């Protein structure tokens, strides 16, 4: 990707004052970003938006089907969102670990065959619904659930072993 360029002053478009930034992509297309405030690196801020988009996709149709719950009461929505945020993190951390144990295949377009979230969610669903026979497998799921990612270290020799970093 090329370098992004921001206009020096804000522009009046419609009824709003906005900052415009743009860059030419490797494909030759022009990416134009519009914001209500000036950012030194607008493309980096735009990239953060896609992380949030990924979360919402997982909460909606690619995992938890939040919209099908049809909740209308504020406190119920709040509780469900808290539980789904925890479940999302657990599934994503599990997917990261699983990817180290058995890496996802890369498709022709260069992206993995499925997201780390989906990889972890499928593993958790299968494990929790069909039971884990070994105590080590049960303990591993608890570690992935309870410990922050920077405390978990996967053994390079045997990726199924999880250690703690202090």
PDB file of C-alpha atoms in Angstrom:
ATOM      1  CA  UNK A   1       0.000   0.000   0.000  1.00  0.00           C
ATOM      2  CA  UNK A   2       1.085   3.516  -0.652  1.00  0.00           C
ATOM      3  CA  UNK A   3       1.416   6.350   1.811  1.00  0.00           C
ATOM      4  CA  UNK A   4      -1.788   8.051   2.953  1.00  0.00           C
ATOM      5  CA  UNK A   5      -2.196  11.772   2.394  1.00  0.00           C
ATOM      6  CA  UNK A   6      -4.440  14.063   4.393  1.00  0.00           C
ATOM      7  CA  UNK A   7      -5.680  17.443   3.244  1.00  0.00           C
ATOM      8  CA  UNK A   8      -4.328  20.269   5.378  1.00  0.00           C
ATOM      9  CA  UNK A   9      -7.665  21.815   6.268  1.00  0.00           C
ATOM     10  CA  UNK A  10     -11.177  20.573   6.794  1.00  0.00           C
ATOM     11  CA  UNK A  11     -13.740  20.726   4.004  1.00  0.00           C
ATOM     12  CA  UNK A  12     -17.430  21.511   4.106  1.00  0.00           C
ATOM     13  CA  UNK A  13     -19.441  18.675   2.547  1.00  0.00           C
ATOM     14  CA  UNK A  14     -23.217  18.851   2.780  1.00  0.00           C
ATOM     15  CA  UNK A  15     -24.006  20.063   6.279  1.00  0.00           C
ATOM     16  CA  UNK A  16     -20.755  18.741   7.837  1.00  0.00           C
ATOM     17  CA  UNK A  17     -17.162  19.826   8.215  1.00  0.00           C
ATOM     18  CA  UNK A  18     -14.893  16.828   7.526  1.00  0.00           C
ATOM     19  CA  UNK A  19     -11.259  15.886   7.081  1.00  0.00           C
ATOM     20  CA  UNK A  20     -10.394  13.972   3.911  1.00  0.00           C
ATOM     21  CA  UNK A  21      -7.546  11.509   3.508  1.00  0.00           C
ATOM     22  CA  UNK A  22      -6.690   9.276   0.622  1.00  0.00           C
ATOM     23  CA  UNK A  23      -4.211   6.782  -0.715  1.00  0.00           C
ATOM     24  CA  UNK A  24      -3.661   4.606  -3.734  1.00  0.00           C
ATOM     25  CA  UNK A  25      -3.888   0.877  -3.019  1.00  0.00           C
ATOM     26  CA  UNK A  26      -1.553  -1.708  -4.566  1.00  0.00           C
ATOM     27  CA  UNK A  27      -4.430  -2.689  -6.874  1.00  0.00           C
ATOM     28  CA  UNK A  28      -4.463   0.861  -8.265  1.00  0.00           C
ATOM     29  CA  UNK A  29      -7.772   1.754  -6.601  1.00  0.00           C
ATOM     30  CA  UNK A  30      -8.109   4.959  -4.620  1.00  0.00           C
ATOM     31  CA  UNK A  31      -9.109   4.671  -0.949  1.00  0.00           C
ATOM     32  CA  UNK A  32     -10.710   7.853   0.387  1.00  0.00           C
ATOM     33  CA  UNK A  33     -11.357   8.232   4.115  1.00  0.00           C
ATOM     34  CA  UNK A  34     -13.641  10.859   5.619  1.00  0.00           C
ATOM     35  CA  UNK A  35     -13.573  11.725   9.321  1.00  0.00           C
ATOM     36  CA  UNK A  36     -15.050  14.288  11.665  1.00  0.00           C
ATOM     37  CA  UNK A  37     -11.616  14.970  13.169  1.00  0.00           C
ATOM     38  CA  UNK A  38      -8.020  15.037  11.960  1.00  0.00           C
ATOM     39  CA  UNK A  39      -5.833  11.986  12.635  1.00  0.00           C
ATOM     40  CA  UNK A  40      -2.082  11.817  12.009  1.00  0.00           C
ATOM     41  CA  UNK A  41      -2.457   8.242  10.648  1.00  0.00           C
ATOM     42  CA  UNK A  42      -6.056   7.918   9.400  1.00  0.00           C
ATOM     43  CA  UNK A  43      -5.465   4.498   7.778  1.00  0.00           C
ATOM     44  CA  UNK A  44      -4.425   3.048  11.154  1.00  0.00           C
ATOM     45  CA  UNK A  45      -7.620   4.367  12.754  1.00  0.00           C
ATOM     46  CA  UNK A  46      -9.616   2.929   9.845  1.00  0.00           C
ATOM     47  CA  UNK A  47      -7.939  -0.443  10.464  1.00  0.00           C
ATOM     48  CA  UNK A  48      -9.275  -0.454  14.027  1.00  0.00           C
ATOM     49  CA  UNK A  49     -12.785  -0.190  12.610  1.00  0.00           C
ATOM     50  CA  UNK A  50     -12.329  -3.539  10.860  1.00  0.00           C
ATOM     51  CA  UNK A  51     -11.423  -5.224  14.131  1.00  0.00           C
ATOM     52  CA  UNK A  52     -14.752  -4.045  15.540  1.00  0.00           C
ATOM     53  CA  UNK A  53     -16.528  -5.197  12.346  1.00  0.00           C
ATOM     54  CA  UNK A  54     -15.034  -8.660  12.852  1.00  0.00           C
ATOM     55  CA  UNK A  55     -16.388  -8.768  16.414  1.00  0.00           C
ATOM     56  CA  UNK A  56     -19.884  -7.777  15.272  1.00  0.00           C
ATOM     57  CA  UNK A  57     -19.825 -10.385  12.485  1.00  0.00           C
ATOM     58  CA  UNK A  58     -18.965 -13.049  15.062  1.00  0.00           C
ATOM     59  CA  UNK A  59     -21.694 -11.853  17.418  1.00  0.00           C
ATOM     60  CA  UNK A  60     -24.263 -11.864  14.630  1.00  0.00           C
ATOM     61  CA  UNK A  61     -24.247 -14.427  11.833  1.00  0.00           C
ATOM     62  CA  UNK A  62     -20.861 -16.125  12.087  1.00  0.00           C
ATOM     63  CA  UNK A  63     -21.132 -17.536  15.553  1.00  0.00           C
ATOM     64  CA  UNK A  64     -23.527 -16.439  18.251  1.00  0.00           C
ATOM     65  CA  UNK A  65     -26.585 -15.243  16.262  1.00  0.00           C
ATOM     66  CA  UNK A  66     -27.248 -12.336  18.637  1.00  0.00           C
ATOM     67  CA  UNK A  67     -30.025 -10.858  16.482  1.00  0.00           C
ATOM     68  CA  UNK A  68     -32.089 -14.038  16.747  1.00  0.00           C
ATOM     69  CA  UNK A  69     -32.390 -13.563  20.518  1.00  0.00           C
ATOM     70  CA  UNK A  70     -34.776 -10.625  20.003  1.00  0.00           C
ATOM     71  CA  UNK A  71     -33.938  -9.032  23.347  1.00  0.00           C
ATOM     72  CA  UNK A  72     -35.523  -5.660  24.071  1.00  0.00           C
ATOM     73  CA  UNK A  73     -34.857  -5.009  27.762  1.00  0.00           C
ATOM     74  CA  UNK A  74     -31.708  -3.035  28.501  1.00  0.00           C
ATOM     75  CA  UNK A  75     -30.425  -5.155  31.401  1.00  0.00           C
ATOM     76  CA  UNK A  76     -30.929  -8.411  29.509  1.00  0.00           C
ATOM     77  CA  UNK A  77     -29.083  -7.032  26.503  1.00  0.00           C
ATOM     78  CA  UNK A  78     -26.309  -5.844  28.806  1.00  0.00           C
ATOM     79  CA  UNK A  79     -25.953  -9.286  30.440  1.00  0.00           C
ATOM     80  CA  UNK A  80     -25.989 -11.134  27.121  1.00  0.00           C
ATOM     81  CA  UNK A  81     -23.404  -8.748  25.643  1.00  0.00           C
ATOM     82  CA  UNK A  82     -21.111  -9.325  28.639  1.00  0.00           C
ATOM     83  CA  UNK A  83     -21.432 -13.100  28.297  1.00  0.00           C
ATOM     84  CA  UNK A  84     -20.887 -12.972  24.539  1.00  0.00           C
ATOM     85  CA  UNK A  85     -17.787 -10.795  24.955  1.00  0.00           C
ATOM     86  CA  UNK A  86     -16.324 -13.374  27.345  1.00  0.00           C
ATOM     87  CA  UNK A  87     -17.301 -16.233  25.026  1.00  0.00           C
ATOM     88  CA  UNK A  88     -15.781 -14.422  22.034  1.00  0.00           C
ATOM     89  CA  UNK A  89     -12.467 -13.965  23.843  1.00  0.00           C
ATOM     90  CA  UNK A  90     -12.441 -17.597  24.971  1.00  0.00           C
ATOM     91  CA  UNK A  91     -13.176 -18.855  21.461  1.00  0.00           C
ATOM     92  CA  UNK A  92     -10.550 -16.571  19.906  1.00  0.00           C
ATOM     93  CA  UNK A  93      -7.861 -17.578  22.425  1.00  0.00           C
ATOM     94  CA  UNK A  94      -8.749 -21.231  21.863  1.00  0.00           C
ATOM     95  CA  UNK A  95      -8.476 -20.705  18.104  1.00  0.00           C
ATOM     96  CA  UNK A  96      -5.051 -19.108  18.513  1.00  0.00           C
ATOM     97  CA  UNK A  97      -3.865 -22.085  20.565  1.00  0.00           C
ATOM     98  CA  UNK A  98      -5.437 -24.601  18.164  1.00  0.00           C
ATOM     99  CA  UNK A  99      -3.743 -22.830  15.221  1.00  0.00           C
ATOM    100  CA  UNK A 100      -0.379 -23.465  16.889  1.00  0.00           C
ATOM    101  CA  UNK A 101      -1.234 -27.137  17.422  1.00  0.00           C
ATOM    102  CA  UNK A 102      -2.697 -27.704  13.944  1.00  0.00           C
ATOM    103  CA  UNK A 103      -2.239 -24.649  11.680  1.00  0.00           C
ATOM    104  CA  UNK A 104      -5.108 -23.591   9.452  1.00  0.00           C
ATOM    105  CA  UNK A 105      -4.605 -24.096   5.735  1.00  0.00           C
ATOM    106  CA  UNK A 106      -4.105 -20.992   3.620  1.00  0.00           C
ATOM    107  CA  UNK A 107      -6.414 -20.610   0.634  1.00  0.00           C
ATOM    108  CA  UNK A 108      -5.383 -19.381  -2.812  1.00  0.00           C
ATOM    109  CA  UNK A 109      -6.321 -15.773  -1.957  1.00  0.00           C
ATOM    110  CA  UNK A 110      -3.816 -15.835   0.926  1.00  0.00           C
ATOM    111  CA  UNK A 111      -6.256 -15.896   3.837  1.00  0.00           C
ATOM    112  CA  UNK A 112      -6.783 -18.835   6.203  1.00  0.00           C
ATOM    113  CA  UNK A 113      -9.610 -21.283   5.535  1.00  0.00           C
ATOM    114  CA  UNK A 114     -11.500 -19.936   8.558  1.00  0.00           C
ATOM    115  CA  UNK A 115     -11.047 -17.300  11.250  1.00  0.00           C
ATOM    116  CA  UNK A 116      -9.270 -18.023  14.528  1.00  0.00           C
ATOM    117  CA  UNK A 117     -12.564 -17.263  16.266  1.00  0.00           C
ATOM    118  CA  UNK A 118     -14.448 -19.877  14.226  1.00  0.00           C
ATOM    119  CA  UNK A 119     -11.632 -22.412  14.658  1.00  0.00           C
ATOM    120  CA  UNK A 120     -11.776 -21.963  18.431  1.00  0.00           C
ATOM    121  CA  UNK A 121     -15.571 -21.858  18.599  1.00  0.00           C
ATOM    122  CA  UNK A 122     -15.876 -25.127  16.664  1.00  0.00           C
ATOM    123  CA  UNK A 123     -13.342 -26.776  18.981  1.00  0.00           C
ATOM    124  CA  UNK A 124     -15.079 -25.465  22.113  1.00  0.00           C
ATOM    125  CA  UNK A 125     -18.515 -26.485  20.856  1.00  0.00           C
ATOM    126  CA  UNK A 126     -17.341 -29.991  20.045  1.00  0.00           C
ATOM    127  CA  UNK A 127     -15.437 -30.318  23.330  1.00  0.00           C
ATOM    128  CA  UNK A 128     -18.218 -29.022  25.552  1.00  0.00           C
ATOM    129  CA  UNK A 129     -21.051 -30.899  23.831  1.00  0.00           C
ATOM    130  CA  UNK A 130     -19.276 -34.230  23.397  1.00  0.00           C
ATOM    131  CA  UNK A 131     -17.132 -34.110  26.511  1.00  0.00           C
ATOM    132  CA  UNK A 132     -13.415 -34.231  27.005  1.00  0.00           C
ATOM    133  CA  UNK A 133     -12.077 -37.578  28.150  1.00  0.00           C
ATOM    134  CA  UNK A 134      -8.634 -36.507  29.387  1.00  0.00           C
ATOM    135  CA  UNK A 135      -8.228 -34.280  32.431  1.00  0.00           C
ATOM    136  CA  UNK A 136      -5.412 -32.418  30.593  1.00  0.00           C
ATOM    137  CA  UNK A 137      -7.861 -31.338  27.884  1.00  0.00           C
ATOM    138  CA  UNK A 138     -10.327 -30.044  30.472  1.00  0.00           C
ATOM    139  CA  UNK A 139      -7.573 -28.186  32.318  1.00  0.00           C
ATOM    140  CA  UNK A 140      -6.340 -26.629  29.053  1.00  0.00           C
ATOM    141  CA  UNK A 141      -9.791 -25.188  28.329  1.00  0.00           C
ATOM    142  CA  UNK A 142      -9.920 -23.666  31.818  1.00  0.00           C
ATOM    143  CA  UNK A 143      -6.466 -22.137  31.357  1.00  0.00           C
ATOM    144  CA  UNK A 144      -7.496 -20.668  28.009  1.00  0.00           C
ATOM    145  CA  UNK A 145     -10.650 -19.289  29.645  1.00  0.00           C
ATOM    146  CA  UNK A 146      -9.121 -17.823  32.792  1.00  0.00           C
ATOM    147  CA  UNK A 147      -5.636 -16.617  31.877  1.00  0.00           C
ATOM    148  CA  UNK A 148      -4.754 -13.483  29.916  1.00  0.00           C
ATOM    149  CA  UNK A 149      -3.087 -14.199  26.559  1.00  0.00           C
ATOM    150  CA  UNK A 150       0.280 -12.739  27.602  1.00  0.00           C
ATOM    151  CA  UNK A 151       0.534 -15.313  30.439  1.00  0.00           C
ATOM    152  CA  UNK A 152       0.021 -18.326  28.160  1.00  0.00           C
ATOM    153  CA  UNK A 153       3.047 -19.803  26.419  1.00  0.00           C
ATOM    154  CA  UNK A 154       2.770 -22.738  24.037  1.00  0.00           C
ATOM    155  CA  UNK A 155       5.669 -25.217  23.980  1.00  0.00           C
ATOM    156  CA  UNK A 156       7.347 -25.160  20.558  1.00  0.00           C
ATOM    157  CA  UNK A 157       8.249 -28.867  20.767  1.00  0.00           C
ATOM    158  CA  UNK A 158       4.766 -29.995  21.793  1.00  0.00           C
ATOM    159  CA  UNK A 159       2.135 -27.283  21.114  1.00  0.00           C
ATOM    160  CA  UNK A 160      -0.510 -29.138  23.101  1.00  0.00           C
ATOM    161  CA  UNK A 161       1.395 -28.207  26.282  1.00  0.00           C
ATOM    162  CA  UNK A 162       0.558 -24.822  27.737  1.00  0.00           C
ATOM    163  CA  UNK A 163       2.890 -23.131  30.225  1.00  0.00           C
ATOM    164  CA  UNK A 164       2.569 -19.942  32.239  1.00  0.00           C
ATOM    165  CA  UNK A 165       4.750 -16.912  31.805  1.00  0.00           C
ATOM    166  CA  UNK A 166       5.192 -14.683  34.858  1.00  0.00           C
TER     167      UNK A 166
END
